[in-house]
Tab-separated table of C-alpha atoms in Angstrom:
chain	number	residue	atom	x	y	z
A	1	MET	CA	56.286	176.668	-49.820
A	2	ILE	CA	56.890	176.686	-53.585
A	3	ALA	CA	54.687	174.285	-55.464
A	4	LYS	CA	56.385	171.683	-57.601
A	5	ALA	CA	55.830	171.952	-61.255
A	6	ALA	CA	53.660	169.436	-62.902
A	7	VAL	CA	54.354	167.154	-65.888
A	8	TYR	CA	51.420	165.994	-67.907
A	9	GLU	CA	51.990	162.945	-70.129
A	10	VAL	CA	49.678	162.576	-73.135
A	11	GLY	CA	49.403	159.511	-75.534
A	12	PRO	CA	48.823	155.815	-75.640
A	13	GLY	CA	49.093	154.340	-72.202
A	14	LYS	CA	49.771	157.683	-70.512
A	15	THR	CA	47.799	159.380	-67.770
A	16	HIS	CA	46.212	161.500	-70.333
A	17	GLU	CA	45.142	159.479	-73.469
A	18	ASP	CA	43.996	162.518	-75.317
A	19	ILE	CA	45.079	166.302	-75.465
A	20	GLY	CA	41.669	167.507	-74.385
A	21	SER	CA	41.933	165.960	-70.912
A	22	VAL	CA	45.016	167.924	-69.800
A	23	PRO	CA	44.087	170.649	-67.422
A	24	TRP	CA	44.842	173.543	-69.777
A	25	HIS	CA	42.906	175.875	-67.519
A	26	ALA	CA	45.169	175.210	-64.602
A	27	LEU	CA	48.705	175.399	-66.011
A	28	ALA	CA	51.209	177.096	-63.775
A	29	PRO	CA	54.813	178.305	-64.138
A	30	GLY	CA	57.244	175.504	-64.776
A	31	ASP	CA	54.554	173.084	-65.916
A	32	VAL	CA	55.271	170.732	-68.796
A	33	VAL	CA	52.810	169.033	-71.227
A	34	ARG	CA	54.468	166.226	-73.147
A	35	ILE	CA	52.451	165.143	-76.261
A	36	ASN	CA	53.807	161.631	-77.210
A	37	TRP	CA	53.806	160.523	-80.891
A	38	ARG	CA	51.255	157.999	-81.989
A	39	LYS	CA	50.546	156.501	-85.316
A	40	GLN	CA	47.200	158.368	-85.830
A	41	PRO	CA	46.937	162.163	-85.543
A	42	TYR	CA	45.516	164.021	-82.677
A	43	HIS	CA	42.361	165.629	-84.135
A	44	GLU	CA	42.248	168.173	-81.231
A	45	LYS	CA	42.726	171.925	-80.702
A	46	TRP	CA	43.207	174.100	-77.643
A	47	VAL	CA	44.309	177.518	-76.363
A	48	LEU	CA	47.440	178.287	-74.355
A	49	ALA	CA	46.076	181.080	-72.046
A	50	CYS	CA	48.597	180.815	-69.161
A	51	ARG	CA	51.485	182.670	-67.618
A	52	GLY	CA	54.861	181.170	-66.937
A	53	THR	CA	57.794	183.192	-65.717
A	54	ALA	CA	61.320	183.865	-67.193
A	55	ARG	CA	62.934	181.174	-64.960
A	56	SER	CA	59.919	178.735	-65.136
A	57	PRO	CA	58.135	178.976	-68.553
A	58	ILE	CA	55.207	176.863	-69.334
A	59	THR	CA	56.234	174.217	-71.953
A	60	VAL	CA	54.206	172.235	-74.438
A	61	SER	CA	56.515	169.756	-76.040
A	62	GLY	CA	55.949	166.944	-78.519
A	63	VAL	CA	57.787	163.735	-77.931
A	64	PRO	CA	58.994	162.391	-81.341
A	65	GLY	CA	58.330	158.853	-82.443
A	66	PRO	CA	60.344	156.452	-84.782
A	67	GLY	CA	62.756	158.263	-87.098
A	68	GLY	CA	62.161	161.483	-85.184
A	69	LYS	CA	58.494	161.744	-86.487
A	70	LEU	CA	56.728	164.565	-84.722
A	71	PRO	CA	53.321	164.121	-83.122
A	72	VAL	CA	50.600	165.377	-85.470
A	73	ILE	CA	47.974	167.982	-84.404
A	74	ASP	CA	45.394	167.855	-87.222
A	75	GLY	CA	42.763	170.600	-87.366
A	76	GLU	CA	40.427	168.785	-89.780
A	77	ASN	CA	37.483	167.430	-87.715
A	78	ALA	CA	39.238	168.390	-84.508
A	79	MET	CA	37.600	168.770	-81.180
A	80	THR	CA	38.241	171.811	-78.945
A	81	SER	CA	39.406	170.717	-75.401
A	82	PRO	CA	36.514	170.765	-72.987
A	83	MET	CA	38.906	172.249	-70.364
A	84	VAL	CA	38.975	175.629	-72.052
A	85	LYS	CA	36.501	178.170	-73.462
A	86	TYR	CA	37.885	180.866	-75.726
A	87	TRP	CA	37.104	183.222	-78.579
A	88	GLY	CA	38.572	182.874	-81.898
A	89	GLU	CA	38.485	179.206	-82.241
A	90	GLU	CA	37.947	179.392	-85.930
A	91	ARG	CA	41.164	181.354	-86.400
A	92	GLY	CA	43.675	178.591	-85.642
A	93	VAL	CA	44.409	174.999	-84.710
A	94	VAL	CA	46.480	176.004	-81.749
A	95	LYS	CA	45.817	179.518	-80.285
A	96	ILE	CA	48.081	181.420	-77.927
A	97	GLY	CA	46.059	184.304	-76.411
A	98	GLY	CA	43.183	185.268	-74.292
A	99	ALA	CA	40.325	183.091	-73.204
A	100	ASN	CA	37.266	182.938	-70.943
A	101	VAL	CA	38.396	179.761	-69.246
A	102	PRO	CA	41.106	180.132	-67.947
A	103	ALA	CA	40.383	183.816	-67.532
A	104	VAL	CA	43.842	185.038	-68.808
A	105	THR	CA	44.040	187.830	-71.481
A	106	ALA	CA	47.760	188.184	-71.694
A	107	PRO	CA	49.836	184.872	-71.669
A	108	ALA	CA	53.559	185.034	-71.059
A	109	HIS	CA	56.698	182.887	-71.062
A	110	ILE	CA	55.497	180.026	-73.123
A	111	VAL	CA	57.394	177.389	-75.250
A	112	LEU	CA	55.702	175.360	-77.969
A	113	GLU	CA	57.854	172.810	-79.646
A	114	ASN	CA	58.282	169.495	-81.520
A	115	LEU	CA	54.873	169.248	-83.124
A	116	ASP	CA	53.384	168.932	-86.633
A	117	ILE	CA	50.385	171.250	-86.768
A	118	ARG	CA	48.337	171.233	-89.853
A	119	ASN	CA	44.994	171.815	-91.659
A	120	GLY	CA	43.486	175.007	-90.378
A	121	ARG	CA	41.671	176.211	-93.459
A	122	SER	CA	38.108	177.125	-94.471
A	123	SER	CA	37.580	173.966	-96.360
A	124	PHE	CA	37.779	172.085	-92.911
A	125	SER	CA	35.621	172.227	-89.746
A	126	PHE	CA	36.018	171.493	-86.131
A	127	THR	CA	33.747	170.952	-83.312
A	128	GLY	CA	33.958	173.651	-80.675
A	129	ARG	CA	31.603	175.411	-78.048
A	130	ARG	CA	29.222	176.303	-80.879
A	131	GLY	CA	29.211	172.866	-82.445
A	132	PRO	CA	30.513	172.016	-85.940
A	133	THR	CA	32.152	175.122	-87.118
A	134	PRO	CA	34.369	175.821	-90.245
A	135	TYR	CA	37.628	177.693	-90.050
A	136	LYS	CA	38.019	181.239	-91.147
A	137	LYS	CA	39.683	182.071	-94.504
A	138	ASP	CA	42.762	183.492	-92.546
A	139	ALA	CA	43.071	180.528	-90.150
A	140	ALA	CA	46.508	179.412	-89.125
A	141	SER	CA	48.218	176.291	-87.750
A	142	VAL	CA	49.313	178.507	-84.882
A	143	ASN	CA	47.511	181.783	-84.220
A	144	VAL	CA	49.195	184.083	-81.626
A	145	GLU	CA	46.609	186.630	-80.453
A	146	ILE	CA	48.707	188.134	-77.747
A	147	VAL	CA	51.719	186.912	-75.691
A	148	ASP	CA	54.866	188.261	-73.891
A	149	HIS	CA	57.737	185.923	-74.448
A	150	LEU	CA	57.205	182.975	-76.687
A	151	VAL	CA	59.376	180.386	-78.126
A	152	LEU	CA	58.172	178.405	-81.055
A	153	ARG	CA	60.781	175.724	-81.872
A	154	ASN	CA	60.889	172.648	-84.226
A	155	LEU	CA	57.393	173.053	-85.309
A	156	THR	CA	56.059	171.881	-88.700
A	157	LEU	CA	53.346	174.196	-89.815
A	158	HIS	CA	51.565	173.394	-92.978
A	159	GLY	CA	48.333	172.787	-94.847
A	160	SER	CA	46.695	175.890	-93.313
A	161	SER	CA	45.667	179.235	-94.824
A	162	ASN	CA	48.494	180.805	-92.793
A	163	GLY	CA	51.230	178.700	-91.348
A	164	LEU	CA	51.948	181.132	-88.388
A	165	MET	CA	49.988	184.390	-87.598
A	166	ILE	CA	51.099	186.644	-84.796
A	167	SER	CA	48.952	189.745	-83.924
A	168	PRO	CA	50.301	193.107	-82.978
A	169	GLN	CA	49.863	193.061	-79.243
A	170	SER	CA	52.453	190.409	-79.032
A	171	ARG	CA	56.080	191.044	-77.704
A	172	ASN	CA	59.315	189.074	-77.578
A	173	VAL	CA	58.858	186.085	-79.873
A	174	ARG	CA	61.452	183.581	-81.180
A	175	VAL	CA	60.605	181.364	-84.193
A	176	GLU	CA	63.459	178.823	-84.384
A	177	ARG	CA	64.239	175.666	-86.416
A	178	CYS	CA	60.627	175.362	-87.741
A	179	HIS	CA	59.517	173.987	-91.050
A	180	ILE	CA	56.822	176.142	-92.693
A	181	TYR	CA	55.555	175.309	-95.984
A	182	ASP	CA	52.404	174.494	-98.142
A	183	ASN	CA	50.177	177.186	-96.630
A	184	GLY	CA	47.981	179.726	-98.406
A	185	ASN	CA	44.581	179.981	-100.203
A	186	PRO	CA	44.581	179.407	-103.871
A	187	GLY	CA	44.281	182.478	-105.974
A	188	SER	CA	44.593	184.853	-102.840
A	189	ILE	CA	47.408	187.265	-102.126
A	190	SER	CA	46.317	187.638	-98.433
A	191	GLU	CA	47.517	184.429	-96.688
A	192	HIS	CA	51.074	183.557	-96.195
A	193	ASN	CA	53.480	180.799	-94.824
A	194	ALA	CA	54.054	183.370	-91.945
A	195	TYR	CA	52.197	186.686	-91.227
A	196	THR	CA	53.612	188.508	-88.237
A	197	GLU	CA	53.154	191.843	-86.441
A	198	CYS	CA	55.095	191.991	-83.108
A	199	ASN	CA	57.219	194.177	-80.889
A	200	GLY	CA	60.541	192.117	-81.028
A	201	ILE	CA	60.706	189.000	-83.194
A	202	VAL	CA	63.507	186.795	-84.212
A	203	PHE	CA	63.496	184.076	-86.995
A	204	GLU	CA	66.406	181.868	-86.736
A	205	GLY	CA	67.310	178.455	-88.522
A	206	ASN	CA	63.901	178.000	-90.070
A	207	HIS	CA	63.110	176.260	-93.324
A	208	PHE	CA	60.549	178.170	-95.265
A	209	GLY	CA	59.478	176.080	-98.205
A	210	PRO	CA	57.212	176.962	-101.053
A	211	LEU	CA	53.491	177.826	-100.563
A	212	ARG	CA	50.744	175.552	-101.557
A	213	THR	CA	50.370	175.174	-105.448
A	214	GLY	CA	48.269	178.155	-106.852
A	215	CYS	CA	48.517	180.359	-103.685
A	216	LEU	CA	49.824	183.732	-104.206
A	217	GLY	CA	50.854	184.937	-100.796
A	218	ASN	CA	54.384	185.690	-99.509
A	219	ASN	CA	56.749	183.478	-97.686
A	220	LEU	CA	57.325	185.626	-94.640
A	221	LYS	CA	55.230	188.744	-94.381
A	222	ASP	CA	56.138	190.988	-91.443
A	223	ARG	CA	54.983	194.307	-89.853
A	224	SER	CA	57.170	194.094	-86.633
A	225	ALA	CA	59.397	196.402	-84.744
A	226	GLY	CA	62.784	194.738	-83.782
A	227	LEU	CA	62.734	192.202	-86.714
A	228	VAL	CA	65.727	189.985	-87.042
A	229	VAL	CA	65.792	187.336	-89.890
A	230	SER	CA	68.990	185.153	-89.462
A	231	TYR	CA	70.126	181.824	-90.752
A	232	ASN	CA	67.080	180.689	-92.498
A	233	TRP	CA	66.357	178.895	-95.816
A	234	ILE	CA	63.568	180.742	-97.667
A	235	GLU	CA	62.385	179.291	-101.052
A	236	GLY	CA	59.659	180.572	-103.177
A	237	GLY	CA	56.565	182.732	-102.422
A	238	ASN	CA	55.281	185.735	-104.303
A	239	ARG	CA	57.966	187.483	-102.376
A	240	GLN	CA	60.420	185.759	-100.005
A	241	LEU	CA	60.286	188.701	-97.657
A	242	ASP	CA	57.500	191.277	-97.465
A	243	LEU	CA	58.530	193.685	-94.753
A	244	VAL	CA	55.914	196.336	-94.607
A	245	ASP	CA	54.317	198.849	-92.213
A	246	ALA	CA	52.928	198.204	-88.699
A	247	THR	CA	49.089	198.846	-88.945
A	248	GLY	CA	47.788	197.333	-85.648
A	249	ASN	CA	49.703	198.859	-82.739
A	250	PRO	CA	50.913	202.544	-82.657
A	251	GLU	CA	53.742	201.392	-80.273
A	252	LEU	CA	55.432	199.545	-83.093
A	253	ASN	CA	55.601	202.549	-85.466
A	254	ALA	CA	56.950	204.707	-82.458
A	255	SER	CA	59.701	202.121	-81.510
A	256	SER	CA	63.241	202.997	-82.386
A	257	SER	CA	63.622	199.419	-83.482
A	258	TYR	CA	61.097	199.780	-86.061
A	259	ARG	CA	63.576	201.839	-88.206
A	260	ASP	CA	66.288	198.982	-88.344
A	261	THR	CA	65.693	195.568	-89.719
A	262	TYR	CA	68.389	192.843	-89.810
A	263	VAL	CA	68.445	190.142	-92.439
A	264	PHE	CA	71.646	188.099	-92.620
A	265	GLY	CA	73.000	184.628	-92.936
A	266	ASN	CA	70.069	183.451	-95.026
A	267	VAL	CA	69.596	181.435	-98.245
A	268	PHE	CA	66.946	182.899	-100.617
A	269	ILE	CA	65.798	180.951	-103.667
A	270	GLU	CA	63.732	182.398	-106.537
A	271	ARG	CA	62.394	179.647	-108.724
A	272	ASP	CA	61.335	179.975	-112.232
A	273	GLY	CA	57.650	180.590	-112.312
A	274	ASP	CA	57.319	182.137	-108.947
A	275	GLY	CA	54.791	185.001	-108.782
A	276	ASN	CA	56.460	188.316	-108.262
A	277	ASN	CA	59.954	188.876	-109.545
A	278	GLN	CA	60.904	190.875	-106.370
A	279	ILE	CA	62.783	189.049	-103.644
A	280	VAL	CA	62.551	191.642	-100.705
A	281	HIS	CA	59.984	194.327	-100.385
A	282	TYR	CA	60.793	197.001	-97.567
A	283	GLY	CA	58.689	199.763	-96.451
A	284	GLY	CA	54.900	199.607	-96.391
A	285	ASP	CA	51.751	198.648	-98.254
A	286	SER	CA	48.831	200.258	-96.388
A	287	GLY	CA	48.913	203.456	-98.522
A	288	LYS	CA	49.451	205.553	-95.229
A	289	THR	CA	53.078	206.393	-95.942
A	290	GLY	CA	53.534	208.262	-92.690
A	291	GLY	CA	53.647	204.981	-90.883
A	292	TYR	CA	56.081	203.256	-93.254
A	293	ARG	CA	59.404	201.846	-91.979
A	294	LYS	CA	61.494	204.791	-93.407
A	295	GLY	CA	64.626	203.205	-91.820
A	296	VAL	CA	67.358	200.932	-92.959
A	297	LEU	CA	67.102	197.253	-94.124
A	298	HIS	CA	70.615	195.815	-93.157
A	299	PHE	CA	70.916	192.991	-95.673
A	300	TYR	CA	74.279	191.209	-95.387
A	301	ASN	CA	76.049	187.809	-95.784
A	302	ASN	CA	73.079	186.235	-97.582
A	303	THR	CA	72.978	183.921	-100.450
A	304	VAL	CA	70.379	184.696	-103.100
A	305	VAL	CA	69.953	182.305	-106.128
A	306	SER	CA	67.584	182.901	-108.942
A	307	THR	CA	66.783	180.184	-111.445
A	308	ARG	CA	64.058	182.463	-113.072
A	309	ASP	CA	64.360	182.798	-116.749
A	310	LYS	CA	63.408	186.621	-116.530
A	311	PRO	CA	64.941	189.449	-114.570
A	312	ILE	CA	64.432	189.575	-110.771
A	313	ALA	CA	64.563	192.775	-108.674
A	314	LEU	CA	66.442	192.085	-105.488
A	315	PHE	CA	64.810	194.894	-103.641
A	316	ARG	CA	61.623	196.992	-103.928
A	317	LEU	CA	61.544	199.954	-101.560
A	318	SER	CA	58.292	201.760	-100.925
A	319	THR	CA	59.193	205.392	-100.657
A	320	GLU	CA	62.348	207.610	-101.102
A	321	ASN	CA	62.788	207.400	-97.300
A	322	GLU	CA	63.637	203.644	-97.198
A	323	THR	CA	67.223	202.508	-97.431
A	324	VAL	CA	68.935	199.178	-97.900
A	325	ASP	CA	72.644	198.583	-96.833
A	326	CYS	CA	73.670	195.637	-98.980
A	327	GLN	CA	77.051	193.997	-98.337
A	328	GLY	CA	78.797	190.695	-98.197
A	329	ASN	CA	76.115	188.771	-100.070
A	330	ILE	CA	76.385	186.335	-103.004
A	331	LEU	CA	73.706	187.452	-105.586
A	332	HIS	CA	73.597	184.953	-108.365
A	333	ALA	CA	71.235	184.416	-111.356
A	334	THR	CA	71.778	181.042	-113.020
A	335	THR	CA	70.289	182.139	-116.192
A	336	LYS	CA	73.026	184.895	-116.646
A	337	GLY	CA	73.593	188.349	-115.148
A	338	LYS	CA	71.055	190.068	-117.426
A	339	ASN	CA	68.439	188.626	-115.190
A	340	LEU	CA	70.031	189.968	-111.971
A	341	SER	CA	68.783	193.455	-111.199
A	342	LEU	CA	69.213	195.064	-107.767
A	343	VAL	CA	66.388	197.500	-107.231
A	344	CYS	CA	63.186	199.037	-108.583
A	345	LYS	CA	60.893	201.972	-107.990
A	346	VAL	CA	62.306	204.405	-105.386
A	347	GLY	CA	64.499	204.525	-102.305
A	348	VAL	CA	68.239	204.389	-101.568
A	349	LEU	CA	70.424	201.341	-102.021
A	350	LYS	CA	74.003	201.510	-100.511
A	351	MET	CA	76.183	198.782	-102.139
A	352	GLY	CA	79.179	197.613	-100.184
A	353	LYS	CA	81.289	194.792	-101.549
A	354	ASN	CA	79.173	191.817	-102.712
A	355	TRP	CA	79.611	188.949	-105.252
A	356	LEU	CA	77.383	189.329	-108.270
A	357	THR	CA	76.872	187.380	-111.580
A	358	GLU	CA	78.713	189.177	-114.342
A	359	GLY	CA	76.373	191.191	-116.658
A	360	TRP	CA	74.153	192.271	-113.618
A	361	ILE	CA	72.177	195.449	-114.063
A	362	PRO	CA	71.223	198.076	-111.591
A	363	THR	CA	67.566	198.025	-112.547
A	364	GLU	CA	65.245	196.529	-115.199
A	365	ASP	CA	62.291	198.684	-114.147
A	366	GLU	CA	61.460	202.261	-113.533
A	367	PHE	CA	63.684	203.553	-110.776
A	368	THR	CA	63.757	207.163	-109.552
A	369	GLY	CA	65.894	206.518	-106.454
A	370	THR	CA	69.694	206.332	-105.686
A	371	ILE	CA	72.328	203.695	-105.794
A	372	GLU	CA	75.393	204.517	-103.906
A	373	THR	CA	78.455	202.304	-104.630
A	374	LEU	CA	80.357	202.284	-101.315
A	375	THR	CA	82.823	199.680	-102.269
A	376	PRO	CA	83.408	197.888	-105.572
A	377	SER	CA	81.788	194.399	-105.769
A	378	ASP	CA	83.312	191.191	-107.198
A	379	VAL	CA	81.824	189.727	-110.395
A	380	GLY	CA	82.051	186.385	-112.045
A	381	ALA	CA	80.140	183.658	-113.909
A	382	ASP	CA	80.206	181.222	-111.103
A	383	PRO	CA	80.345	181.774	-107.246
A	384	GLY	CA	81.637	178.247	-106.734
A	385	PHE	CA	78.808	176.252	-105.034
A	386	VAL	CA	79.513	172.613	-104.336
A	387	SER	CA	76.403	171.594	-106.431
A	388	LEU	CA	73.801	174.076	-107.743
A	389	ALA	CA	71.580	171.260	-109.146
A	390	ASP	CA	71.429	169.711	-105.524
A	391	GLN	CA	70.936	173.072	-103.874
A	392	ASP	CA	74.198	172.550	-101.976
A	393	PHE	CA	75.377	176.186	-101.734
A	394	THR	CA	78.432	175.236	-99.572
A	395	LEU	CA	81.492	176.948	-101.174
A	396	ALA	CA	83.956	174.543	-103.128
A	397	PRO	CA	87.703	174.874	-102.464
A	398	ASN	CA	88.119	177.041	-105.587
A	399	SER	CA	85.331	179.432	-104.878
A	400	PRO	CA	86.151	183.010	-105.493
A	401	CYS	CA	83.880	183.855	-102.540
A	402	LEU	CA	86.079	182.045	-99.872
A	403	GLY	CA	87.424	184.475	-97.286
A	404	ALA	CA	86.219	187.417	-99.461
A	405	ALA	CA	83.563	189.022	-97.377
A	406	PRO	CA	84.132	192.662	-96.211
A	407	GLU	CA	84.436	193.571	-92.642
A	408	LEU	CA	80.991	194.342	-91.174
A	409	SER	CA	80.131	197.808	-90.583
A	410	ARG	CA	79.859	199.097	-87.008
A	411	GLY	CA	76.596	198.429	-85.262
A	412	LEU	CA	75.582	195.375	-87.370
A	413	LEU	CA	74.683	192.202	-85.448
A	414	PRO	CA	77.533	189.770	-85.785
A	415	VAL	CA	77.327	186.734	-88.230
A	416	LEU	CA	78.306	183.808	-85.829
A	417	TYR	CA	76.522	180.814	-87.472
A	418	ARG	CA	75.491	179.400	-90.792
A	419	TYR	CA	72.361	177.466	-91.810
A	420	VAL	CA	72.687	173.701	-92.246
A	421	ARG	CA	70.061	171.769	-94.229
A	422	HIS	CA	67.611	171.617	-92.742
A	423	GLN	CA	66.495	173.491	-89.582
A	424	GLN	CA	69.937	173.501	-88.112
A	425	ILE	CA	72.651	176.076	-87.516
A	426	GLU	CA	76.307	175.600	-86.778
A	427	LYS	CA	78.798	177.839	-85.314
A	428	LEU	CA	81.387	179.304	-87.612
A	429	PRO	CA	85.104	179.166	-87.004
A	430	SER	CA	86.120	182.308	-85.245
A	431	ASP	CA	89.813	182.251	-86.560
A	432	GLN	CA	88.952	182.466	-90.237
A	433	LYS	CA	88.200	185.283	-92.539
A	434	ARG	CA	84.462	185.476	-93.366
A	435	ASN	CA	83.152	184.078	-96.696
A	436	MET	CA	80.827	185.833	-98.863
A	437	GLY	CA	77.219	184.742	-98.626
A	438	ALA	CA	75.585	182.624	-95.997
A	439	GLU	CA	78.537	180.214	-95.667
């Protein structure tokens, strides 16, 4: 006989008034925990150390309240659920990974969705198995220690040192339609909106907002094999993307998917006053260059807008063995083309057809690498956005970028959707010629 999956209702007037009374230690394939919205936050924390299956994942789902408000999980003065016992409590508000109770070391097939998870940072404390305890400097709203098959969907992750942290023993993760912003530690370069190292990870349809004021981390820092960044809005950060070497799991460096990284259909915004002038860093930062990515960053059909009053460098590559294939993008500096440069330091940049602000320059910094022009790009003063002031980067009817994108090179992942503000994607018409940029 197959056991029937359980549904645990949490919230005012429900079977479980608080999160801590859910039998987290006993979750089985197909079980669902529904955390209902209430006016006051849940000051509670727990671990997901459980194993679902591909057909019957274990799901923890917030039930939104009026106006779609998400239930709030607040790490400040939170209580760890008495139903679990686990190490690393101080590393995050919600942990996905190993525990003593339940005795699971490798969780699998989990969905976490529709929650606002906040305030895992060293200035705050919680009460756990060792009594009142401060969070670590690198604590996260969601800390993934190890998992195989995880979906993080429609989460708001903010107010923590790291919004999301995923450690290198993890596999097969999707982060979709989340809002990740206002994370980091003031004056520190080590904490980020998202910091991930994983064997197979996709970011799709997310809204990455600016870090907390005074924080010097990156928006998305990743060390994964099999990374896909598609249809996201990424605004601000020391760098928008910092795609560097795997350092915690040799399997990642040895994987064939470590050498190909796909970034397409995204909107990148560089604001005046942001820290580093580089949008994307690709290669490595450990200093152990033998383990650097040394492959190809496929960067296509993105919209990059800089309002910076000084030159940006779209790409920084770490060694001469890193390559960027850049095609079909809108690359626009609102403060004139002299502030749009393509690459710095070393490496190989292969330029297909893009749209660039007239007056752009190949590099404004020392560069000893190679720029290969495969197809001439279009240039102009204005890419034809509906409203630059309102950050509406939809293309107006008179835009020179309409229907102007090149055919994608063989082997690239297809561009099937576009980002819709905010945290949505919509399917593109299949019977029309593709536009430049993320439209």
